[in-house]
Each structure stands twice: as structure tokens, then as C-alpha cells.
Amino acid sequence: MDTSRGRMTRDGIRLYEDGDFAGMHAAGRMAAQILDEMADLVVPGKTTAEIDQVITDRVEELGAKSATIGYKGYKHASCISVNHVVCHGVPGSKVLKDGDILNIDVTVIVDGWFGDTSRMYVAGKLPRKAERLIQVTHDALMKGIEAVKPGNTFGDIGHAIQTYVEGNRMSVVRDFCGHGLGRVFHAPPNVLHYGRSGTGPVLEEGMFFTIEPMVNLGRPETKVLGDDWTAVTRDKSLSAQFEHSVGVTADGFDIFTLSPADKFHPTYK
Ligand code: MF3
Ligand code: CO
Ligand code: CO
């Protein structure tokens, strides 16, 4: 819960000040830089625990804090979600093999500001159907971001994402959503990746939140495994996700988690 003072909307959405954008940029850039550095590490034979250990070390070396270590009992600096894992994949002994696709999700805290971003990677050679899934998921996120401007609603964001994904005969996961963030990790509102135009809270300058659509090749339903974290597609179909942290400006959006090395989209573009 965000107990700090400051302006709030009637929906309990915090409105940050002009000067707060700089803090979010610093945090977002660091999270994105760490993800940039993982690109060369994602190769067949590597375990997800090995990748997570590098992320843990980099967060410390860069003088930041992991937002996920200790969060609701979670013990790792990243979530690594391979193939049919939708989100919250727990790093461990799983060995990556040729053709695996994976999302790595990192959230850091820099001077009290949260930077939360995730993107897709491929180990070895990218299978054709996975390439299409990744492209559609990436483009769906960008269509959602393009709907971010004062006067639009959160329903407009969800609608842009859903119509694009379903137009490509894929499905949007309903069981997880984006979230407000800033000086806290998860704050109002829930940012749904589906919905109807003109519904939901109206976007206002100074709102900070994530957009992080999960897209499945098959059905949208998910289930959480016995570790209480790992969410998978019920039909075992492949799933992909991209996440940016963004702010609403006077006339549009500001992306806090842009990749410094321009590696957000995997290089097979
Ligand atoms: N970074 C995730 C998000 O996008 C949250 C991960 S919480 C964890 O909101 F505990 F699973 F790490
Ligand atoms: Co998030
Ligand atoms: Co995240």
C-alpha cells in the first residue's frame, strides 16, 4: 500500500510530480541495462539459476536493490519463464535447450524508485511459431503503450492489446495484469490487457504503471504449480510476455525501461 502523501485520484491512483520522472528513469534504465546484459548468457546448456545468479550480482554491483528478493517470500532477483510458463517462473536447475523461448523479468529499486521490465529471449535457434508469438506479443505491448495519453482510459489500453492479439489468432492471459508502481512495487490500478474502449479509470498526467501483456498461442487459461509461483498455460501452449514501466506525460507517454543497447526486441527482427 502506498502510504506516502501526494495527489491521488478517486480510484486511488497516485499522481506523481514532474521531478519524479527522473527517479523512474534511473530505476527503469538500470533494470533494462541488466536485461541487455543477459542477451549473451541465454544459450543452450545454461540453467535458469545461473542466469538469475548473474542478475543478483549485477543488481548489487550497480548499487541497487532487488524488489523481488523477499517479496511475499520470493527468493530470487528475477523470474525466468520458459516456453509454456506464462510468468513467475522460479529460477532453478532447469537447463535451457536449443529452441527454448524465455521471459526474464527484473525489478530493481534505485533511490526508492521501482523499475520493472521483462522481455523475451531465445536459446539457440528460434522456432518459426515462437517467432510469430514473440513478434505479436512485442507489438501488442507497443500498441498498448501508444494508447497512453491523458483523457484515454485504461480500457483503451486493454482494448488495443486484445484486438491486436486476437486479430492474430492468439489469446491474452486474463489471470495476471500490469500495475501501478513508483515508490512502491504494486499499486492501483490493475492494468488489464483486455477490455472495452472508454471503460476504466481515465489516464492523467503523472500516473506511473506497467503494461505487461502475456500472450498464448493456444487458450488463455493458466494454472499455478505446486511451488505457488510458476504459472503455466493449462493447454501447455507456448506463452510470451514483454513489460515496460511507463509514465503519463502532458500529451502522451514516457517509457522508463527503454533498452540502453536497443536490445528490447530479440535481434532476429
Ligand atoms: N516483476 C513481476 C511483475 O511484473 C513481479 C514478480 S513478483 C515475484 O509484476 F515475486 F514473483 F518476483
Ligand atoms: Co510488473
Ligand atoms: Co515485472
Tab-separated table of C-alpha atoms and ligand atoms in Angstrom:
chain	number	residue	atom	x	y	z
A	1	MET	CA	0.000	0.000	0.000
A	2	ASP	CA	1.215	3.473	-0.923
A	3	THR	CA	1.035	5.439	2.322
A	4	SER	CA	3.114	8.410	1.141
A	5	ARG	CA	1.443	11.793	0.771
A	6	GLY	CA	0.708	13.362	-2.572
A	7	ARG	CA	-2.090	13.670	-5.065
A	8	MET	CA	-4.373	10.685	-5.619
A	9	THR	CA	-7.292	10.118	-7.981
A	10	ARG	CA	-10.685	8.845	-6.764
A	11	ASP	CA	-9.586	5.381	-7.886
A	12	GLY	CA	-6.588	5.576	-5.524
A	13	ILE	CA	-4.101	6.085	-8.344
A	14	ARG	CA	-1.152	8.226	-7.303
A	15	LEU	CA	-0.275	11.248	-9.444
A	16	TYR	CA	3.466	11.847	-9.366
A	17	GLU	CA	5.204	15.185	-9.888
A	18	ASP	CA	7.381	16.340	-12.799
A	19	GLY	CA	10.546	15.810	-10.750
A	20	ASP	CA	9.623	12.167	-10.072
A	21	PHE	CA	10.116	11.138	-13.699
A	22	ALA	CA	13.905	11.349	-13.256
A	23	GLY	CA	13.846	8.813	-10.418
A	24	MET	CA	11.790	6.388	-12.506
A	25	HIS	CA	14.137	6.816	-15.454
A	26	ALA	CA	17.146	5.927	-13.310
A	27	ALA	CA	15.472	2.800	-11.926
A	28	GLY	CA	13.975	1.762	-15.256
A	29	ARG	CA	17.222	2.223	-17.133
A	30	MET	CA	19.088	0.045	-14.664
A	31	ALA	CA	16.569	-2.791	-14.926
A	32	ALA	CA	16.741	-2.547	-18.722
A	33	GLN	CA	20.545	-2.480	-18.728
A	34	ILE	CA	20.632	-5.678	-16.663
A	35	LEU	CA	18.282	-7.341	-19.158
A	36	ASP	CA	20.528	-6.124	-22.005
A	37	GLU	CA	23.445	-7.888	-20.347
A	38	MET	CA	21.557	-11.202	-20.248
A	39	ALA	CA	21.287	-11.449	-24.043
A	40	ASP	CA	24.613	-13.236	-24.481
A	41	LEU	CA	24.038	-15.508	-21.476
A	42	VAL	CA	20.925	-17.147	-22.849
A	43	VAL	CA	22.411	-20.170	-24.613
A	44	PRO	CA	21.633	-23.902	-24.651
A	45	GLY	CA	23.188	-25.647	-21.639
A	46	LYS	CA	22.756	-22.741	-19.237
A	47	THR	CA	20.487	-23.165	-16.220
A	48	THR	CA	17.958	-20.540	-15.200
A	49	ALA	CA	19.612	-20.430	-11.743
A	50	GLU	CA	22.923	-19.450	-13.358
A	51	ILE	CA	21.259	-16.557	-15.185
A	52	ASP	CA	19.494	-15.447	-12.001
A	53	GLN	CA	22.788	-15.502	-10.075
A	54	VAL	CA	24.347	-13.105	-12.605
A	55	ILE	CA	21.332	-10.807	-12.204
A	56	THR	CA	21.660	-10.929	-8.396
A	57	ASP	CA	25.340	-9.970	-8.686
A	58	ARG	CA	24.717	-7.153	-11.178
A	59	VAL	CA	21.964	-5.578	-9.059
A	60	GLU	CA	24.402	-5.448	-6.148
A	61	GLU	CA	27.364	-4.206	-8.239
A	62	LEU	CA	25.242	-1.397	-9.661
A	63	GLY	CA	24.327	-0.299	-6.134
A	64	ALA	CA	20.627	-1.135	-6.416
A	65	LYS	CA	18.276	-3.472	-4.543
A	66	SER	CA	16.214	-6.338	-5.899
A	67	ALA	CA	12.491	-5.713	-5.435
A	68	THR	CA	11.648	-9.398	-5.720
A	69	ILE	CA	14.026	-10.968	-3.156
A	70	GLY	CA	11.887	-11.173	-0.020
A	71	TYR	CA	8.707	-10.097	-1.841
A	72	LYS	CA	5.905	-12.328	-0.486
A	73	GLY	CA	8.561	-14.930	0.297
A	74	TYR	CA	10.059	-14.959	-3.220
A	75	LYS	CA	13.793	-15.666	-3.063
A	76	HIS	CA	15.219	-14.634	-6.449
A	77	ALA	CA	16.260	-11.462	-8.288
A	78	SER	CA	14.359	-12.470	-11.426
A	79	CYS	CA	11.504	-14.535	-12.748
A	80	ILE	CA	12.516	-16.737	-15.682
A	81	SER	CA	9.586	-18.231	-17.568
A	82	VAL	CA	10.445	-20.837	-20.196
A	83	ASN	CA	8.164	-21.970	-23.078
A	84	HIS	CA	4.697	-22.764	-21.664
A	85	VAL	CA	5.459	-20.936	-18.402
A	86	VAL	CA	3.343	-17.762	-18.531
A	87	CYS	CA	5.030	-15.790	-15.719
A	88	HIS	CA	6.672	-16.050	-12.283
A	89	GLY	CA	8.937	-18.906	-13.391
A	90	VAL	CA	11.285	-19.665	-10.484
A	91	PRO	CA	14.999	-19.868	-11.412
A	92	GLY	CA	16.442	-23.295	-10.723
A	93	SER	CA	18.178	-26.335	-12.154
A	94	LYS	CA	16.291	-26.264	-15.473
A	95	VAL	CA	18.779	-26.494	-18.346
A	96	LEU	CA	17.992	-24.418	-21.441
A	97	LYS	CA	17.913	-26.335	-24.693
A	98	ASP	CA	18.050	-25.289	-28.348
A	99	GLY	CA	14.823	-23.575	-29.411
A	100	ASP	CA	13.584	-22.677	-25.907
A	101	ILE	CA	12.000	-19.242	-25.573
A	102	LEU	CA	12.017	-17.465	-22.230
A	103	ASN	CA	10.977	-14.291	-20.497
A	104	ILE	CA	13.308	-12.712	-17.949
A	105	ASP	CA	11.613	-10.241	-15.584
A	106	VAL	CA	13.676	-7.964	-13.323
A	107	THR	CA	12.561	-5.304	-10.852
A	108	VAL	CA	15.141	-3.097	-9.122
A	109	ILE	CA	14.859	-0.352	-6.534
A	110	VAL	CA	17.068	2.697	-7.113
A	111	ASP	CA	16.845	5.526	-4.539
A	112	GLY	CA	13.404	4.226	-3.585
A	113	TRP	CA	12.061	4.108	-7.167
A	114	PHE	CA	10.951	0.822	-8.763
A	115	GLY	CA	11.973	-0.159	-12.305
A	116	ASP	CA	10.107	-3.226	-13.610
A	117	THR	CA	10.668	-4.706	-17.075
A	118	SER	CA	10.736	-8.031	-18.863
A	119	ARG	CA	11.417	-9.262	-22.342
A	120	MET	CA	11.817	-12.423	-24.417
A	121	TYR	CA	14.991	-14.344	-25.244
A	122	VAL	CA	15.720	-17.444	-27.269
A	123	ALA	CA	18.303	-20.167	-26.594
A	124	GLY	CA	19.865	-21.183	-29.903
A	125	LYS	CA	17.713	-21.247	-32.988
A	126	LEU	CA	14.251	-19.667	-32.809
A	127	PRO	CA	11.393	-21.926	-33.962
A	128	ARG	CA	9.053	-20.343	-36.530
A	129	LYS	CA	5.843	-20.411	-34.461
A	130	ALA	CA	7.666	-18.989	-31.439
A	131	GLU	CA	8.964	-16.154	-33.616
A	132	ARG	CA	5.418	-15.179	-34.563
A	133	LEU	CA	4.274	-15.368	-30.928
A	134	ILE	CA	7.134	-13.147	-29.766
A	135	GLN	CA	6.549	-10.614	-32.536
A	136	VAL	CA	2.819	-10.350	-31.816
A	137	THR	CA	3.395	-10.031	-28.057
A	138	HIS	CA	6.006	-7.307	-28.536
A	139	ASP	CA	3.807	-5.384	-30.948
A	140	ALA	CA	0.782	-5.781	-28.649
A	141	LEU	CA	2.697	-4.119	-25.811
A	142	MET	CA	3.674	-1.240	-28.090
A	143	LYS	CA	0.039	-0.813	-29.234
A	144	GLY	CA	-0.988	-0.639	-25.578
A	145	ILE	CA	1.673	1.981	-24.876
A	146	GLU	CA	0.543	4.045	-27.862
A	147	ALA	CA	-2.896	4.324	-26.205
A	148	VAL	CA	-1.311	6.040	-23.178
A	149	LYS	CA	-2.231	9.723	-23.051
A	150	PRO	CA	-4.320	11.955	-20.780
A	151	GLY	CA	-8.030	11.563	-21.479
A	152	ASN	CA	-7.792	7.991	-22.712
A	153	THR	CA	-8.821	5.229	-20.293
A	154	PHE	CA	-7.200	2.051	-19.036
A	155	GLY	CA	-9.843	0.201	-21.046
A	156	ASP	CA	-8.418	1.795	-24.190
A	157	ILE	CA	-5.016	0.229	-23.383
A	158	GLY	CA	-6.527	-3.215	-22.816
A	159	HIS	CA	-8.695	-2.939	-25.902
A	160	ALA	CA	-5.712	-2.048	-28.126
A	161	ILE	CA	-3.789	-5.073	-26.861
A	162	GLN	CA	-6.675	-7.545	-27.024
A	163	THR	CA	-7.861	-6.653	-30.513
A	164	TYR	CA	-4.330	-6.885	-31.896
A	165	VAL	CA	-3.597	-10.256	-30.242
A	166	GLU	CA	-6.929	-11.850	-31.115
A	167	GLY	CA	-6.687	-10.465	-34.647
A	168	ASN	CA	-3.584	-12.625	-34.912
A	169	ARG	CA	-5.499	-15.657	-33.580
A	170	MET	CA	-3.629	-15.759	-30.289
A	171	SER	CA	-5.025	-15.229	-26.779
A	172	VAL	CA	-4.466	-12.700	-23.984
A	173	VAL	CA	-3.922	-14.059	-20.470
A	174	ARG	CA	-6.625	-12.734	-18.091
A	175	ASP	CA	-5.248	-14.074	-14.814
A	176	PHE	CA	-2.367	-11.575	-14.471
A	177	CYS	CA	-2.200	-7.855	-15.126
A	178	GLY	CA	0.021	-4.792	-15.059
A	179	HIS	CA	0.063	-2.490	-12.055
A	180	GLY	CA	0.740	0.978	-10.794
A	181	LEU	CA	4.277	1.443	-9.472
A	182	GLY	CA	6.594	4.248	-8.429
A	183	ARG	CA	7.839	4.363	-4.876
A	184	VAL	CA	6.017	1.040	-4.424
A	185	PHE	CA	6.141	-2.205	-6.405
A	186	HIS	CA	2.447	-2.943	-6.897
A	187	ALA	CA	-0.125	-0.166	-6.540
A	188	PRO	CA	-3.539	0.637	-8.078
A	189	PRO	CA	-4.727	0.306	-10.739
A	190	ASN	CA	-4.790	-3.213	-12.125
A	191	VAL	CA	-3.747	-2.684	-15.734
A	192	LEU	CA	-5.785	-5.242	-17.687
A	193	HIS	CA	-4.515	-6.385	-21.083
A	194	TYR	CA	-8.053	-6.808	-22.438
A	195	GLY	CA	-11.177	-4.703	-22.212
A	196	ARG	CA	-13.504	-2.212	-23.824
A	197	SER	CA	-12.669	1.243	-25.120
A	198	GLY	CA	-13.735	4.075	-22.863
A	199	THR	CA	-14.048	1.925	-19.716
A	200	GLY	CA	-11.955	2.063	-16.553
A	201	PRO	CA	-10.144	4.993	-14.922
A	202	VAL	CA	-9.196	7.983	-17.064
A	203	LEU	CA	-5.453	8.424	-17.611
A	204	GLU	CA	-3.937	11.542	-16.062
A	205	GLU	CA	-0.523	13.142	-16.276
A	206	GLY	CA	1.753	11.777	-13.553
A	207	MET	CA	0.380	8.218	-13.414
A	208	PHE	CA	3.139	5.566	-13.385
A	209	PHE	CA	2.324	1.933	-14.213
A	210	THR	CA	3.447	-1.179	-16.054
A	211	ILE	CA	1.963	-2.730	-19.165
A	212	GLU	CA	2.996	-6.393	-19.402
A	213	PRO	CA	0.801	-8.488	-21.699
A	214	MET	CA	1.124	-12.272	-21.621
A	215	VAL	CA	0.060	-13.896	-24.887
A	216	ASN	CA	-0.580	-17.609	-25.502
A	217	LEU	CA	-0.529	-19.494	-28.801
A	218	GLY	CA	-3.426	-21.599	-27.501
A	219	ARG	CA	-6.117	-20.963	-24.879
A	220	PRO	CA	-5.783	-18.115	-22.344
A	221	GLU	CA	-6.284	-20.203	-19.183
A	222	THR	CA	-3.419	-20.623	-16.722
A	223	LYS	CA	-2.724	-22.594	-13.560
A	224	VAL	CA	-0.172	-22.119	-10.790
A	225	LEU	CA	2.091	-25.066	-9.994
A	226	GLY	CA	2.732	-26.570	-6.550
A	227	ASP	CA	5.601	-24.156	-5.856
A	228	ASP	CA	2.850	-21.486	-5.551
A	229	TRP	CA	4.632	-19.236	-8.098
A	230	THR	CA	5.100	-20.819	-11.538
A	231	ALA	CA	2.103	-20.013	-13.765
A	232	VAL	CA	1.717	-22.196	-16.858
A	233	THR	CA	-0.734	-22.438	-19.747
A	234	ARG	CA	-3.367	-25.092	-18.982
A	235	ASP	CA	-3.173	-26.421	-22.534
A	236	LYS	CA	0.693	-26.443	-22.472
A	237	SER	CA	0.817	-23.998	-25.395
A	238	LEU	CA	3.715	-21.544	-25.731
A	239	SER	CA	3.430	-18.195	-23.941
A	240	ALA	CA	5.320	-14.914	-24.289
A	241	GLN	CA	5.454	-11.611	-22.376
A	242	PHE	CA	7.028	-8.160	-22.664
A	243	GLU	CA	6.856	-5.492	-19.937
A	244	HIS	CA	7.636	-1.793	-19.785
A	245	SER	CA	7.227	0.697	-16.933
A	246	VAL	CA	5.704	3.925	-18.274
A	247	GLY	CA	4.552	7.358	-17.124
A	248	VAL	CA	1.741	9.543	-18.473
A	249	THR	CA	3.012	12.903	-19.735
A	250	ALA	CA	1.054	16.048	-20.687
A	251	ASP	CA	0.459	14.718	-24.191
A	252	GLY	CA	1.377	11.018	-24.223
A	253	PHE	CA	3.738	8.573	-22.573
A	254	ASP	CA	7.289	8.246	-21.315
A	255	ILE	CA	8.872	4.756	-21.283
A	256	PHE	CA	11.139	4.368	-18.240
A	257	THR	CA	12.566	0.958	-19.193
A	258	LEU	CA	13.896	1.574	-22.704
A	259	SER	CA	16.860	-0.669	-23.507
A	260	PRO	CA	20.121	1.350	-23.449
A	261	ALA	CA	21.644	-1.070	-26.001
A	262	ASP	CA	18.437	-1.262	-28.065
A	263	LYS	CA	18.041	-4.983	-27.315
A	264	PHE	CA	14.423	-4.961	-26.072
A	265	HIS	CA	13.216	-6.854	-29.091
A	266	PRO	CA	15.284	-10.007	-29.747
A	267	THR	CA	17.646	-9.443	-32.649
A	268	TYR	CA	16.029	-11.810	-35.142
A	269	LYS	CA	13.645	-8.989	-36.124
B	1	MF3	N1	8.119	-8.357	-11.827
B	1	MF3	C1	6.839	-9.002	-11.695
B	1	MF3	C2	5.826	-8.034	-12.226
B	1	MF3	O1	5.950	-7.697	-13.372
B	1	MF3	C3	6.532	-9.392	-10.293
B	1	MF3	C4	7.365	-10.501	-9.820
B	1	MF3	S1	6.989	-10.797	-8.190
B	1	MF3	C5	7.956	-12.127	-7.843
B	1	MF3	O2	4.978	-7.506	-11.556
B	1	MF3	F1	7.913	-12.237	-6.545
B	1	MF3	F2	7.484	-13.171	-8.473
B	1	MF3	F3	9.201	-11.917	-8.247
B	2	CO	CO	5.257	-5.711	-13.356
B	3	CO	CO	7.970	-7.482	-13.973
